[in-house]
Structure formats: C-alpha cells, structure tokens
CSV table of C-alpha atoms in Angstrom, one decimal:
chain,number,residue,atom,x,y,z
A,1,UNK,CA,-13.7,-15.3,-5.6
A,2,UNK,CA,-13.3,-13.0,-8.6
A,3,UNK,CA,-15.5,-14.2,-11.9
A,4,UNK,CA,-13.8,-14.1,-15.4
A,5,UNK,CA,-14.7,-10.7,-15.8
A,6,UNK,CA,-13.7,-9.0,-12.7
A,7,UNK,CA,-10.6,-10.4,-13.6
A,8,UNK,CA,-10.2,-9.5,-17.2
A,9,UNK,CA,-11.5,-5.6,-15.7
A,10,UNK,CA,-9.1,-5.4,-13.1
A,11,UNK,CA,-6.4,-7.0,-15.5
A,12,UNK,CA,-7.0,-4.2,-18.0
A,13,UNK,CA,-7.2,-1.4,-15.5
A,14,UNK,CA,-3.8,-2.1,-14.5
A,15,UNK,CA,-2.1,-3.1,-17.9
A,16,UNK,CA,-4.3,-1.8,-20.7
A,17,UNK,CA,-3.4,-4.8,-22.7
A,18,UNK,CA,-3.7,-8.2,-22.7
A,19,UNK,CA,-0.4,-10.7,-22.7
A,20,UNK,CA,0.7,-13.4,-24.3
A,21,UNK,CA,-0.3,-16.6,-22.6
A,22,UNK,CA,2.0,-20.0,-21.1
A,23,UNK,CA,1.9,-23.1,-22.1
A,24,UNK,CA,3.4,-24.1,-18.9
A,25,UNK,CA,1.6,-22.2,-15.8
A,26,UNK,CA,4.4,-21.9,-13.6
A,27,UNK,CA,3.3,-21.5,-9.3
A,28,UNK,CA,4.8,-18.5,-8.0
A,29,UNK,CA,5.2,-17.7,-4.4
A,30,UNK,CA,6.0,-13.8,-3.6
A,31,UNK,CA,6.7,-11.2,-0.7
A,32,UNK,CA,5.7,-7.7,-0.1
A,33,UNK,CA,6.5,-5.3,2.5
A,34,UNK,CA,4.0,-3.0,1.9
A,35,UNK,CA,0.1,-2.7,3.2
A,36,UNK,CA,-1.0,-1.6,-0.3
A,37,UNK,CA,0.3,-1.9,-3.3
A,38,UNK,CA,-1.7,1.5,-4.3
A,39,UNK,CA,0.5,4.4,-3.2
A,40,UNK,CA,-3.2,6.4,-3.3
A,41,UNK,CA,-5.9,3.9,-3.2
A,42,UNK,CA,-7.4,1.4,-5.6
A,43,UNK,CA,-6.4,2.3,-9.2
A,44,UNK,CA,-4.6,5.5,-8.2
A,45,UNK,CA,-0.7,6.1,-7.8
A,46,UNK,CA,2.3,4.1,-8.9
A,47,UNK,CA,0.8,1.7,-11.1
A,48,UNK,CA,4.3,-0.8,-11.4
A,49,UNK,CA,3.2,-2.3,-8.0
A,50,UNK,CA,0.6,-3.8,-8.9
A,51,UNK,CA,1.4,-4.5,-12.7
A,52,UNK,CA,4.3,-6.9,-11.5
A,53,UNK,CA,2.1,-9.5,-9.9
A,54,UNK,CA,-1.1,-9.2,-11.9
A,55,UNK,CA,1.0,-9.7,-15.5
A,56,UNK,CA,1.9,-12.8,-14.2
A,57,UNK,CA,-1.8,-13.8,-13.7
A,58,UNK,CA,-2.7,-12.4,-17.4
A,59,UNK,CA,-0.1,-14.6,-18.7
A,60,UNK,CA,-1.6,-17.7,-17.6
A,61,UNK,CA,0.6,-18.4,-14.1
A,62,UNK,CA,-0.8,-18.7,-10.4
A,63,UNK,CA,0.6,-16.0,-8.2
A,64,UNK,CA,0.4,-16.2,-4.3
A,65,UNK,CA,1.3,-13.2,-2.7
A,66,UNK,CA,2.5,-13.4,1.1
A,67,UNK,CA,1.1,-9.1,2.3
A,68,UNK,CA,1.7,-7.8,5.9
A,69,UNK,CA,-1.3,-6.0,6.5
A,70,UNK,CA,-3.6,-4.1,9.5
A,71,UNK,CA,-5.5,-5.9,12.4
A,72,UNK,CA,-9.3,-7.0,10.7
A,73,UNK,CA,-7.6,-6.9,7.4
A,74,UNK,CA,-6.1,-10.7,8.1
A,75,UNK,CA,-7.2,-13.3,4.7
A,76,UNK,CA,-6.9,-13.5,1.3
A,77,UNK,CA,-7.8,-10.6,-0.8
A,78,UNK,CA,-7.9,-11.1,-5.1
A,79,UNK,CA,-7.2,-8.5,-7.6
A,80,UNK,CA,-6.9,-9.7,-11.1
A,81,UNK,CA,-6.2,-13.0,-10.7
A,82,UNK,CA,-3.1,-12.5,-8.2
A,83,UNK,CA,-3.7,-14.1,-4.6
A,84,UNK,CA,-3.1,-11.8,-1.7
A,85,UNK,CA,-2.5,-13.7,1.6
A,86,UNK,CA,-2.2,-11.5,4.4
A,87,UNK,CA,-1.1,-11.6,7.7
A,88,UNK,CA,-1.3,-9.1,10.7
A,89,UNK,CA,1.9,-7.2,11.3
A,90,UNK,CA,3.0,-3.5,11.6
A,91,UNK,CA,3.6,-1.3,9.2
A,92,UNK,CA,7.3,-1.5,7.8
A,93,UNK,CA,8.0,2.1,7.5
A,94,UNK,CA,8.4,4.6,10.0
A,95,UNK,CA,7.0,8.5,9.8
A,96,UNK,CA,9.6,10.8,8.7
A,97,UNK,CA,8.1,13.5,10.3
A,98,UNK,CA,9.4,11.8,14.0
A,99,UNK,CA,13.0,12.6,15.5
A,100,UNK,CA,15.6,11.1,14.1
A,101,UNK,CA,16.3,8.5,17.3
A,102,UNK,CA,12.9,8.0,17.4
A,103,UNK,CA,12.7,7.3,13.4
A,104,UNK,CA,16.0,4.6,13.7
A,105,UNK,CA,14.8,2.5,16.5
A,106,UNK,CA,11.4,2.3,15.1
A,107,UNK,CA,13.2,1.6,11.2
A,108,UNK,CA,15.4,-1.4,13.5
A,109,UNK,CA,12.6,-2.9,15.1
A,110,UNK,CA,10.2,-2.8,12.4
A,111,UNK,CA,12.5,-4.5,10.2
A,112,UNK,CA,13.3,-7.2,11.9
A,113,UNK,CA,10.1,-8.2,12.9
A,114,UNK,CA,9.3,-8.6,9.1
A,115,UNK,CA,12.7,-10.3,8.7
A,116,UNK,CA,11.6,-12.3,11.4
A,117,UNK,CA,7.7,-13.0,10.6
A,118,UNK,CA,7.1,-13.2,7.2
A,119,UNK,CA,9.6,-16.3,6.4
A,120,UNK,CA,7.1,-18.4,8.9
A,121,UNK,CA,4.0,-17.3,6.6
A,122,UNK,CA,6.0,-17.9,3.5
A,123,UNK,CA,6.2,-21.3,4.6
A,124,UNK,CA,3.5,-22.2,5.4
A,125,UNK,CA,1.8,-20.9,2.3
A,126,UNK,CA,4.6,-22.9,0.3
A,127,UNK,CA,3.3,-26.3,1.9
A,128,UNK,CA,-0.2,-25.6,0.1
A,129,UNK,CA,1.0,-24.3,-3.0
A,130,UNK,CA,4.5,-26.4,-3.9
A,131,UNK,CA,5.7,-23.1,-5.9
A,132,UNK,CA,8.0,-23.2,-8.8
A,133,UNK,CA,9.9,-20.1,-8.2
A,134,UNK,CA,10.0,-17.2,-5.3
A,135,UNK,CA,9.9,-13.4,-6.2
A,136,UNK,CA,11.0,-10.6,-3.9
A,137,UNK,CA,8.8,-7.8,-4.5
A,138,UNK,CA,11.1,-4.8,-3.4
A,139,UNK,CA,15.0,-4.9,-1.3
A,140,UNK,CA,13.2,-5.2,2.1
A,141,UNK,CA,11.8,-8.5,1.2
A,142,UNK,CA,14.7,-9.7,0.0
A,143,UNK,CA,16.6,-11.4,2.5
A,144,UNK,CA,13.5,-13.3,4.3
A,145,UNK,CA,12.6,-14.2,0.5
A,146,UNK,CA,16.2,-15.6,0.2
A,147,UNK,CA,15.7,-17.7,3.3
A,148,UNK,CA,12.6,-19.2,2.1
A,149,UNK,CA,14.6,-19.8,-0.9
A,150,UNK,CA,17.4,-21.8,0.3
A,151,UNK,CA,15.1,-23.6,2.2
A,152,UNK,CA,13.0,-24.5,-0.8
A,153,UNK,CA,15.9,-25.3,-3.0
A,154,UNK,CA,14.3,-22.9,-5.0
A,155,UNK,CA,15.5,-20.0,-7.4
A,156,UNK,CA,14.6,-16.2,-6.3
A,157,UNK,CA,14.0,-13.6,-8.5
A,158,UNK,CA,14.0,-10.0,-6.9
A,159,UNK,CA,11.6,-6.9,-8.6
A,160,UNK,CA,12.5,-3.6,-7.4
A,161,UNK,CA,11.2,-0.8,-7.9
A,162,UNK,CA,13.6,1.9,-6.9
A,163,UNK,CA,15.9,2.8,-4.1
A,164,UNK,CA,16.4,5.7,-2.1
A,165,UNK,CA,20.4,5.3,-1.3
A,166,UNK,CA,21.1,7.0,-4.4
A,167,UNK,CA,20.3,10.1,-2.2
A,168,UNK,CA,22.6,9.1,0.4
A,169,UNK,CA,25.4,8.8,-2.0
A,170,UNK,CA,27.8,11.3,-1.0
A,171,UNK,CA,26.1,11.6,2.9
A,172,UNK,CA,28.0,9.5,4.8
A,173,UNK,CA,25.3,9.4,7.7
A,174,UNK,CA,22.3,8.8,5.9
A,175,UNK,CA,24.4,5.9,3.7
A,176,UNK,CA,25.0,3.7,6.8
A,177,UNK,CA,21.5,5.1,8.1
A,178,UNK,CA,19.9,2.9,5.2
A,179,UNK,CA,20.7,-0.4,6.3
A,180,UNK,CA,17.4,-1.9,4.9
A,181,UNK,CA,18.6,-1.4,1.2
A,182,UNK,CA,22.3,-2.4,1.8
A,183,UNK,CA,21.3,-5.7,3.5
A,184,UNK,CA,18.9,-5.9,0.7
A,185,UNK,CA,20.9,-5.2,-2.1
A,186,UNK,CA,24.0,-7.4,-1.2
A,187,UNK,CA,21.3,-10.5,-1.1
A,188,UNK,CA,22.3,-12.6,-4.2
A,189,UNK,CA,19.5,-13.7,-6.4
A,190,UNK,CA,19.1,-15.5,-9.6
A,191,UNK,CA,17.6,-12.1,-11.9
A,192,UNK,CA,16.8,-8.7,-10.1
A,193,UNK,CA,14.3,-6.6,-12.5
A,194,UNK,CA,15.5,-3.1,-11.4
A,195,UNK,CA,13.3,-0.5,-12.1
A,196,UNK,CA,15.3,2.0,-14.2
A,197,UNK,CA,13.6,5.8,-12.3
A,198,UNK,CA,16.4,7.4,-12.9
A,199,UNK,CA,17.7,7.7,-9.4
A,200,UNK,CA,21.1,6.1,-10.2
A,201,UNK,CA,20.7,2.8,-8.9
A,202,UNK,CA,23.6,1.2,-10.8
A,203,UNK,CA,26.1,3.5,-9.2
A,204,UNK,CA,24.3,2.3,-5.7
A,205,UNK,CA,25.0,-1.4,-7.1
A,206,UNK,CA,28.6,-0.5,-8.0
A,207,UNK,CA,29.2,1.0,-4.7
A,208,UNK,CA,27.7,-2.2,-3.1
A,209,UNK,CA,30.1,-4.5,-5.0
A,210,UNK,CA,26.8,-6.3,-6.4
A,211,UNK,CA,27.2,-8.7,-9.3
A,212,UNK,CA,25.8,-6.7,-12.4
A,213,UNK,CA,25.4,-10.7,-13.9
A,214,UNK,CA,21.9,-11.1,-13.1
A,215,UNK,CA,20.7,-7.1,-13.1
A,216,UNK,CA,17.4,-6.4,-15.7
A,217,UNK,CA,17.9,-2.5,-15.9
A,218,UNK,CA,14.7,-1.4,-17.0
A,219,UNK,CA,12.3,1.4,-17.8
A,220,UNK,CA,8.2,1.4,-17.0
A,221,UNK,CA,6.5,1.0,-20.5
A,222,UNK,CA,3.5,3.7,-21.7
A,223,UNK,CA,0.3,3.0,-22.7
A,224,UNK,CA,0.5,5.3,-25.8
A,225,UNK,CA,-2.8,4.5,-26.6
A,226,UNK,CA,-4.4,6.3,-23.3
A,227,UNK,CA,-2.2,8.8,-23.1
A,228,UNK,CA,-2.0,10.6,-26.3
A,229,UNK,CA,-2.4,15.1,-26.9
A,230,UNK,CA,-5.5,16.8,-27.1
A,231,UNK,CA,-7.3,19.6,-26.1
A,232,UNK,CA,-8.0,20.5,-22.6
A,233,UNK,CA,-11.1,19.3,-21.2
A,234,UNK,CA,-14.0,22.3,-20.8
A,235,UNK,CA,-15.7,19.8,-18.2
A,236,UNK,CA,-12.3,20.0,-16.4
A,237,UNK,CA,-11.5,23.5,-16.4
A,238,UNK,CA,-15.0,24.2,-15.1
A,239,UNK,CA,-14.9,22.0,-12.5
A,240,UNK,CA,-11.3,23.2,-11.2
A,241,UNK,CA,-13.3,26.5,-11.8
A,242,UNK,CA,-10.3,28.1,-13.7
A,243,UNK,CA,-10.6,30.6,-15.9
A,244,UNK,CA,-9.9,29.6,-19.8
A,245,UNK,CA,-7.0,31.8,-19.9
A,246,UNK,CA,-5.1,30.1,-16.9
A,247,UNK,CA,-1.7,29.5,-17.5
A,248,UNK,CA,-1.8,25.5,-15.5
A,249,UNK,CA,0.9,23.8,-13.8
A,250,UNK,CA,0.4,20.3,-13.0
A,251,UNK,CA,1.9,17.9,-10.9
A,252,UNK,CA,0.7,14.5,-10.3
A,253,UNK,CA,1.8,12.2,-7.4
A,254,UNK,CA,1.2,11.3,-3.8
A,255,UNK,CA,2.0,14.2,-1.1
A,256,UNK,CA,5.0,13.3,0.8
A,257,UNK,CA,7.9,14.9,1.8
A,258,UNK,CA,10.5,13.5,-0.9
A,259,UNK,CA,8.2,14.7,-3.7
A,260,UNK,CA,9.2,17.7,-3.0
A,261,UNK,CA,5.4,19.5,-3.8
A,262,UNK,CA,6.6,22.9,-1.8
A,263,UNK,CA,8.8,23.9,-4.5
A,264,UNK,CA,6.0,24.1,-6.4
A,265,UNK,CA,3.9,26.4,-4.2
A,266,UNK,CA,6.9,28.4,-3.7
A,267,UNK,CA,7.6,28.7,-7.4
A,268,UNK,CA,3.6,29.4,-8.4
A,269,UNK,CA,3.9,32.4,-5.9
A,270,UNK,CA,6.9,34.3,-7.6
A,271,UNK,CA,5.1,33.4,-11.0
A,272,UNK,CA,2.2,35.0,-10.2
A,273,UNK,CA,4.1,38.1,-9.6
A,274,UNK,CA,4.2,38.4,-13.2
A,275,UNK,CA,2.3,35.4,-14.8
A,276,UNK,CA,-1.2,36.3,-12.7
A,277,UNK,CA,-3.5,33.8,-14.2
A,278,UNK,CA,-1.2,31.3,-13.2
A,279,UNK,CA,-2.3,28.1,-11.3
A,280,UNK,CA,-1.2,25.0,-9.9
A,281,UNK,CA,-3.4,22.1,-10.1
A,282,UNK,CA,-1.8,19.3,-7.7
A,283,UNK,CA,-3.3,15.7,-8.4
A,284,UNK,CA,-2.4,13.4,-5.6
A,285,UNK,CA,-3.0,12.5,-2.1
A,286,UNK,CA,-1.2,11.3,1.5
A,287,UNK,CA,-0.3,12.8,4.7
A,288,UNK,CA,1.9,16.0,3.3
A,289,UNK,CA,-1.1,17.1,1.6
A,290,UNK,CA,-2.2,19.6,5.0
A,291,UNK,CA,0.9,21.1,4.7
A,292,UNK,CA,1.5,22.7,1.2
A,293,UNK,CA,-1.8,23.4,1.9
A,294,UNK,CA,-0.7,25.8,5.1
A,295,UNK,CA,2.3,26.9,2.7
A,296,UNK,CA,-0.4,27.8,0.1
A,297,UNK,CA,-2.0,30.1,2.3
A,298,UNK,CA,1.3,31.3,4.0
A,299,UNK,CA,2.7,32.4,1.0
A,300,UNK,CA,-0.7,34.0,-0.5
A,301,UNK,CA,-1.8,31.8,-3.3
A,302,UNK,CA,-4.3,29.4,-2.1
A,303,UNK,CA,-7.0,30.4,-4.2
A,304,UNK,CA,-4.6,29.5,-6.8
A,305,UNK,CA,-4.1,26.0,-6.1
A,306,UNK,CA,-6.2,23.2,-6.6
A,307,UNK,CA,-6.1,19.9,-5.2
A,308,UNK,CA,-8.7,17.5,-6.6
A,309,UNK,CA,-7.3,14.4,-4.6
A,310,UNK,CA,-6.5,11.2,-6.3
A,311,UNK,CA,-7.0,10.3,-9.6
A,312,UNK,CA,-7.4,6.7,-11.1
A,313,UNK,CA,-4.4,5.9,-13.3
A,314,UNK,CA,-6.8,5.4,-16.2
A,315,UNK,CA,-8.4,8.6,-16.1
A,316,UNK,CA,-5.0,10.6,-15.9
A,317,UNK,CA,-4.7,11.4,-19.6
A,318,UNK,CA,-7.2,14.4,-19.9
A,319,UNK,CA,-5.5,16.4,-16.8
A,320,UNK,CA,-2.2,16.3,-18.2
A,321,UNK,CA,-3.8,17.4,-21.7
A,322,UNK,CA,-5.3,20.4,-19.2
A,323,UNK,CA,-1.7,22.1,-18.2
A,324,UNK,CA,0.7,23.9,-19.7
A,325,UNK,CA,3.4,23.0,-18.2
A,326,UNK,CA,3.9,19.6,-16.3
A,327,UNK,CA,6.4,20.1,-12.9
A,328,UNK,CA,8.5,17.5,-11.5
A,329,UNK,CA,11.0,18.8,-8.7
A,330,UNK,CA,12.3,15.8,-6.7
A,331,UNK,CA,16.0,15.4,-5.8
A,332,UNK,CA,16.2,12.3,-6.3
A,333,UNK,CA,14.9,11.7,-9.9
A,334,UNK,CA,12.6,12.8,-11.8
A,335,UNK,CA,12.7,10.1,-14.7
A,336,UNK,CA,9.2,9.0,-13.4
A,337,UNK,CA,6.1,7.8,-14.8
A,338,UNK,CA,4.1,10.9,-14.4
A,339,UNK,CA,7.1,12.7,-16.7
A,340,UNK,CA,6.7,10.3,-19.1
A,341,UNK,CA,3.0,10.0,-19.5
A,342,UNK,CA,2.8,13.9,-19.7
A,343,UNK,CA,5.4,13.7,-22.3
A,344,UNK,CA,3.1,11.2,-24.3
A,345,UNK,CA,0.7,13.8,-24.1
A,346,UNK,CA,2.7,16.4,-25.8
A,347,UNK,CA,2.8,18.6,-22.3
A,348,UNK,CA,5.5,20.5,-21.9
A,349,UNK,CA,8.0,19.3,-18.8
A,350,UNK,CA,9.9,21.2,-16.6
A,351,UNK,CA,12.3,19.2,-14.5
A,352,UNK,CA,15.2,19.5,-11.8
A,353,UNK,CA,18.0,18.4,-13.3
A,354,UNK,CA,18.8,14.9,-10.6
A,355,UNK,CA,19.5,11.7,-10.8
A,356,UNK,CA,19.6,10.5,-14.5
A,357,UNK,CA,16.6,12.8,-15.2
A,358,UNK,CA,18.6,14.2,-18.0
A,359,UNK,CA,18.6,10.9,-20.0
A,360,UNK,CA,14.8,11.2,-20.3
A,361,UNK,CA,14.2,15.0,-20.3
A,362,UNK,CA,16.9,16.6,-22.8
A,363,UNK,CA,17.0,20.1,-22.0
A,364,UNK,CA,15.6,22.2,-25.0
A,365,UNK,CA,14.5,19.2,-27.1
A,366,UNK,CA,11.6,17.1,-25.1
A,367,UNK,CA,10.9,19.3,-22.0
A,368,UNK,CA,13.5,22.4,-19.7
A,369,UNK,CA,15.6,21.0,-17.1
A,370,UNK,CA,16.7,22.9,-14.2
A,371,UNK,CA,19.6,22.7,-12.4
A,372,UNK,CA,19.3,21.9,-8.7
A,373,UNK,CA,21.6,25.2,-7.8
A,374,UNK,CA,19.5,27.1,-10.4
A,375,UNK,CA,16.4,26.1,-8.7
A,376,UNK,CA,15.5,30.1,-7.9
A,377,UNK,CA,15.3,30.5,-11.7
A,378,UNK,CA,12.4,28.6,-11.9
A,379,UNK,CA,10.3,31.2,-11.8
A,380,UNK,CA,11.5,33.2,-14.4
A,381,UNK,CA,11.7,30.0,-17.1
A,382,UNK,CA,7.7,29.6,-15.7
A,383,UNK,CA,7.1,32.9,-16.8
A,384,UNK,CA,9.3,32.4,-20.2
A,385,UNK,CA,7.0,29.6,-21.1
A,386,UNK,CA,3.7,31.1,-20.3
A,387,UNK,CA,5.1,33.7,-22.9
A,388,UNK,CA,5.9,31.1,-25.4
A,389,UNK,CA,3.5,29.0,-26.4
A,390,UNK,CA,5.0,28.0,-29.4
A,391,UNK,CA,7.5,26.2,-27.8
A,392,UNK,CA,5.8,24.7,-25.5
A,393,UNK,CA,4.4,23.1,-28.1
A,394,UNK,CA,7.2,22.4,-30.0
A,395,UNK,CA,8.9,20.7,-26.6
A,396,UNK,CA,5.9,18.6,-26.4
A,397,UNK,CA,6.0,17.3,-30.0
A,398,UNK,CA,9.2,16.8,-29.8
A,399,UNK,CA,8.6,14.9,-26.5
A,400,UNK,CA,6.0,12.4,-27.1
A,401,UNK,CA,7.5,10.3,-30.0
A,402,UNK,CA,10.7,10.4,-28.2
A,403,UNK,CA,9.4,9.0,-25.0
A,404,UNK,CA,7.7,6.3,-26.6
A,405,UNK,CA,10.5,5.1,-28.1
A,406,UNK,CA,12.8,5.1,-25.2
A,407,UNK,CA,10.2,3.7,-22.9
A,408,UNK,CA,8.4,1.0,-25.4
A,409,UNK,CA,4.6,0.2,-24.4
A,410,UNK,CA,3.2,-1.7,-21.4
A,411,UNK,CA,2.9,-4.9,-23.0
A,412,UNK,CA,6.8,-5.1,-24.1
A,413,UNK,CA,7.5,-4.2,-20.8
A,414,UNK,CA,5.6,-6.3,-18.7
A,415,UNK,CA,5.9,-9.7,-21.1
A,416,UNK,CA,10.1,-9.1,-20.7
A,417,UNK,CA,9.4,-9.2,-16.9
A,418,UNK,CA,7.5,-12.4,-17.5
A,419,UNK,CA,9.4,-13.8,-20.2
A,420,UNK,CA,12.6,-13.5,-17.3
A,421,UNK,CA,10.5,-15.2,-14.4
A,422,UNK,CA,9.8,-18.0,-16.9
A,423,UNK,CA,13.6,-18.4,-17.3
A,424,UNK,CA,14.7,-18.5,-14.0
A,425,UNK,CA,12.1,-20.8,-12.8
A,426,UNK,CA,12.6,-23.1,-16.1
A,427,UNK,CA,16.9,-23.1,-15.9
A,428,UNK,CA,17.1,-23.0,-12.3
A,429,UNK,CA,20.2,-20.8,-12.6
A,430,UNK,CA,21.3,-17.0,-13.4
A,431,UNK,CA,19.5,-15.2,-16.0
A,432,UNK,CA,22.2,-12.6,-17.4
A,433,UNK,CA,20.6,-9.0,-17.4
A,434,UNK,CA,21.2,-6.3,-19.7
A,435,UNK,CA,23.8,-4.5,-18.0
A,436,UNK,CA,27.7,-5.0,-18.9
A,437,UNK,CA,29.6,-3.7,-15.8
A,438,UNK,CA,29.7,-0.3,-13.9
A,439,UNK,CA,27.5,2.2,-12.8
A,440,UNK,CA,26.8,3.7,-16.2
C-alpha cells in the first residue's frame, strides 16, 4: 500500500501540480500494452504515460489499470494512487533489429495473444471493481478494450499517444505492414484524446475514414515553472568534464532506432572540422545506445560525446540550460516534449523539418528548421550558430513565451483530459472533440 505521502510525492513527480478534485469519484477500468509505462525507468522518459492514469488518481477517481508484464513481475503494483494489475504475457513489440519475416510473424502473433488475453483479465478485474467507464491506453488496446466494453454496456474512451503510420503514409508496404494501428484506429469509441506530436495523425485519421466527432487533438502541457532559462550549471559542466568554452549539443530521449541519434554523431563530426570545441551531450538510454556509441568512435569523436544515461524528468531543466543548441532529427516529428521543454528554457532548437514540426518550431523566429533533403547542411547552420550567439539567444527568447502559449501548463492539460473522462462516463454518449473535419 502507498501512504498519503508516497502518493502526494509520486503525484507531484509526474504532474508538478496538484488538480482540481470530484465530487463524484468515478471507477475507472483501463488497458495497457506496454511493460512500463517509463520509456527509461522510474521518473525518466516520456512522462505522458504515466500522467494519463495518475491525473485521474489526483483528481479524486479510483483507477485500475489491467498491465501485461514479465514472469515474477505478476500482482498489483501502485504509483500515485493508480492501481497496476498485472498479468504474465509477452512483450507486445517485436525487435526491429530482426528480419523483416521474422519481425511480421512475431508483430501477428504477439498481437493476437494480447487481443486474445487481456479481455479475460479485464473481466475479471471488472467483477471486483463494477467500473463506471473503460479507457484504452494507446491503439493496440483498443479493440480488446472495446470488447470489454460492449460487454459491460459501458462507454470507452481511448488515450493515444501517437502513431507511427504517419511514416507509412506514402509507403505502400509499410502502410498495410501496420495492421496494429489500422485495426486500432478504425475501433469506434466514445472520445479519443489524441496526443497532438506532430506526426500528422489527423491525416492518418482522414485516410482511415475515422469519425473526427469524438477526436480531442491535443498538445502535452509544460511545467513552466521547472523549466525556465538560466545559466549553465558549473557542477554540470565539470562533471561531463567539458571545458567552459564547449560549444554543447544536446539531445534528450531514449536510444532507438526511430530517434534517429546517428544523425547527430554524424553531424558533431563535420562540426568539429571547424567548430572544435564542439560536443554532444546525449541524455537517454535503451538498446541503440552501443551503437552510436561504435559510430562515435568510427567516425572519430568519441571523446566528444557524452552519454550520462537517463535523467529523471524533474531534474531535466539544468541540462537543457547547459547546451547551446538543443537537436531533434527524427523523421517522423519532432514536435515533442523534449523541443518544447528546451524551448521553455530559452535553448536554441534545431529541428528537421517532419511531420508538423514546423507548427511548433518556426524557422527563424523560435528555433532553425532543416529540411529533410537539406539534412547535409546541418553542419554548416551548427557552425553558424556556434558563431552567433546572439541569436541564439534571441531564437530562444523568442521561443520560450511562444511555447508556453501554444502548449498551456500541465495542469490545463491534464484537468481537460479529466474533465473529458468525467463526460463520457457521466452522458454515456459521444463527447464532440475539437477537431472540425479533415486532416488539417
């Protein structure tokens, strides 16, 4: 059992705020399809996974959580007042890294064992608790969440957090490849909270001939209050043992192969060509890590990089505050949280110019943007900026005031995501979402 105050510490760690409290504590019965909902253990990585459950807990409602997790990992685990019931069954997602027949049986099986499995656990659970209202954390849970839903004669609300089809768009292949979000998508529900990333989810919708009725298209809040400019940290630099002069690149996010993180090795070795005090401090962790770090010392500059591991979301703000310039080179958006907590920080962006990254970071006024077929020039804009640090500065001004506008704070965020379960559960019906019709 948590006390009070694990849960108010755990509550705070993930929100930074405390919510407004129900009069009427709804029981809510949800689905994941992931192990962990830290992308880089406890407190580190993505911090929108775990937010979505535990607001509901800080606003007063019981949350049961249905988790597929390891053998010996079986029970109920608590974290800030959300209930995690987990049961034993394999990991959802398959390795990348394994041929591509290989990689599609394993992505069909997989699949439908959790299609298969976690309805049974579902119900079981629901027998104890008599929920109010289901929630599908993510488009894999989706359909077993809709099953449990119809059986219930319950409503379903869906929370996703992203999509990769937007990167599948215009690839034929890899579009019918991704049967887990088209099955997923195509699952009616009663309001789906859509993460807005910036990977051109609507267009996926629209593609999909989804009903926009129910679609809450929106963006992850900042804690402006933790993440505000500064100087860099002395303690910091002399623990990275970098010189005071460095010129710092930063990136923060888990190593995997989407992210993208060789671009930035690739890029920090043509900079240092002309920009030598450059360096590359790479915050993060996971299974890519061993290889940028075999690019690192392919290409030369090893001694140049630095890769501290993870780092707990609350402690984040004084290593952004430490770079110069903050990187974010995915293809398929970089309209991410890492972007916008930088920008908080008055740090200076540079981004590849996908998905709707350009809605977030406008090119010459908060942060560069580079286009994907320009991606060679990155480089030489490095080496512009490490010239200029004027307007570096000036980008970052501009920046922080901007993103905190577009992106509100945590608590405005994470009360309308309540505020929306509450009305499904209460009306028993559709709540219309805040997108009119179309793609864009």
């Amino acid at each position: 059992m948590e006390s009070r105050e694990q849960i108010r510490r755990a509550q705070h760690e993930v929100l930074g705020t405390e919510l407004a409290q129900t009069q009427q504590p709804l029981i809510i019965l949800g689905l994941v399809a992931w192990r962990s909902l830290w992308s880089m253990g406890k407190g580190a990585g993505a911090a929108a996974f775990m937010r979505s459950p535990v607001c509901l807990a800080a606003a007063g409602h019981n949350i049961h959580v249905v988790q597929p997790c390891a053998r010996g990992e079986e029970g109920v685990e608590r974290y800030g007042g959300a209930i995690f019931h987990k049961y034993r069954s394999p990991e959802i997602f398959s390795d990348p890294h394994q041929p591509l027949p290989v990689r599609l049986w394993n992505r069909v099986w997989r699949y439908v064992w959790f299609q298969l499995t976690a309805p049974g656990q579902m119900y079981k659970l629901a027998r104890e608790i008599h929920p109010d209202v289901i929630v599908a954390y993510d488009v894999m849970t989706m359909p077993s969440a809709r099953r449990v839903a119809n059986r219930l004669g319950l409503p379903l609300v869906a929370r996703v957090y992203g999509n990769t089809l937007s990167l599948a768009l215009h690839r034929r292949l890899s579009w019918y490849g991704n049967f887990m979000e088209r099955i997923g998508f195509r699952v009616p529900v009663d309001a789906m909270i859509l993460n807005n990333d910036g990977s051109s989810a609507l267009e996926v919708l629209w593609r999909l001939k989804v009903d926009f009725t129910p679609v809450h298209y929106l963006r992850n809040g900042i804690d402006g209050e933790l993440f505000t400019p500064g100087p860099r940290s002395p303690e910091l630099m002399e623990r990275l043992k970098l010189p005071p002069n460095a010129f710092v690149l930063i990136t923060v996010t888990r190593f995997h192969s989407e992210k993208r993180l060789d671009r930035t090795i690739r890029a920090l070795a043509a900079l240092r060509r002309e920009v030598p005090e450059a360096f590359a401090v790479m915050v993060g962790d996971g299974a890519e890590k061993p290889a940028i770090e075999a690019l690192a010392r392919e290409l030369g500059v090893a001694e140049a990089v630095r890769m501290p591991g993870a780092v707990k979301n609350a402690e984040l703000a004084p290593w952004y505050r430490m770079a110069d310039v903050m990187l974010s080179l995915l293809d398929r958006t970089n309209a991410a949280n890492p972007v916008y907590e930088a920008m908080a920080c008055e740090r200076c962006v540079v981004a590849l110019d996908t998905g709707t990254t350009r809605d977030v970071v406008k090119d010459g006024e908060t942060g560069v943007l580079i286009a994907p077929e320009r991606e060679a020039e990155l480089p030489r804009v490095l080496a512009e900026l490490a010239r200029d640090p004027e307007r570096r500065a000036a980008l970052g001004r501009r920046a922080r005031p901007f993103i905190l506008d577009l992106c509100g704070s945590v608590k405005q965020r994470m009360e309308r995501e309540v505020a929306i379960i509450e009305e499904v559960a209460r009306t028993r019906g559709v709540v219309p979402g805040n997108v009119v019709k179309g793609p864009r």
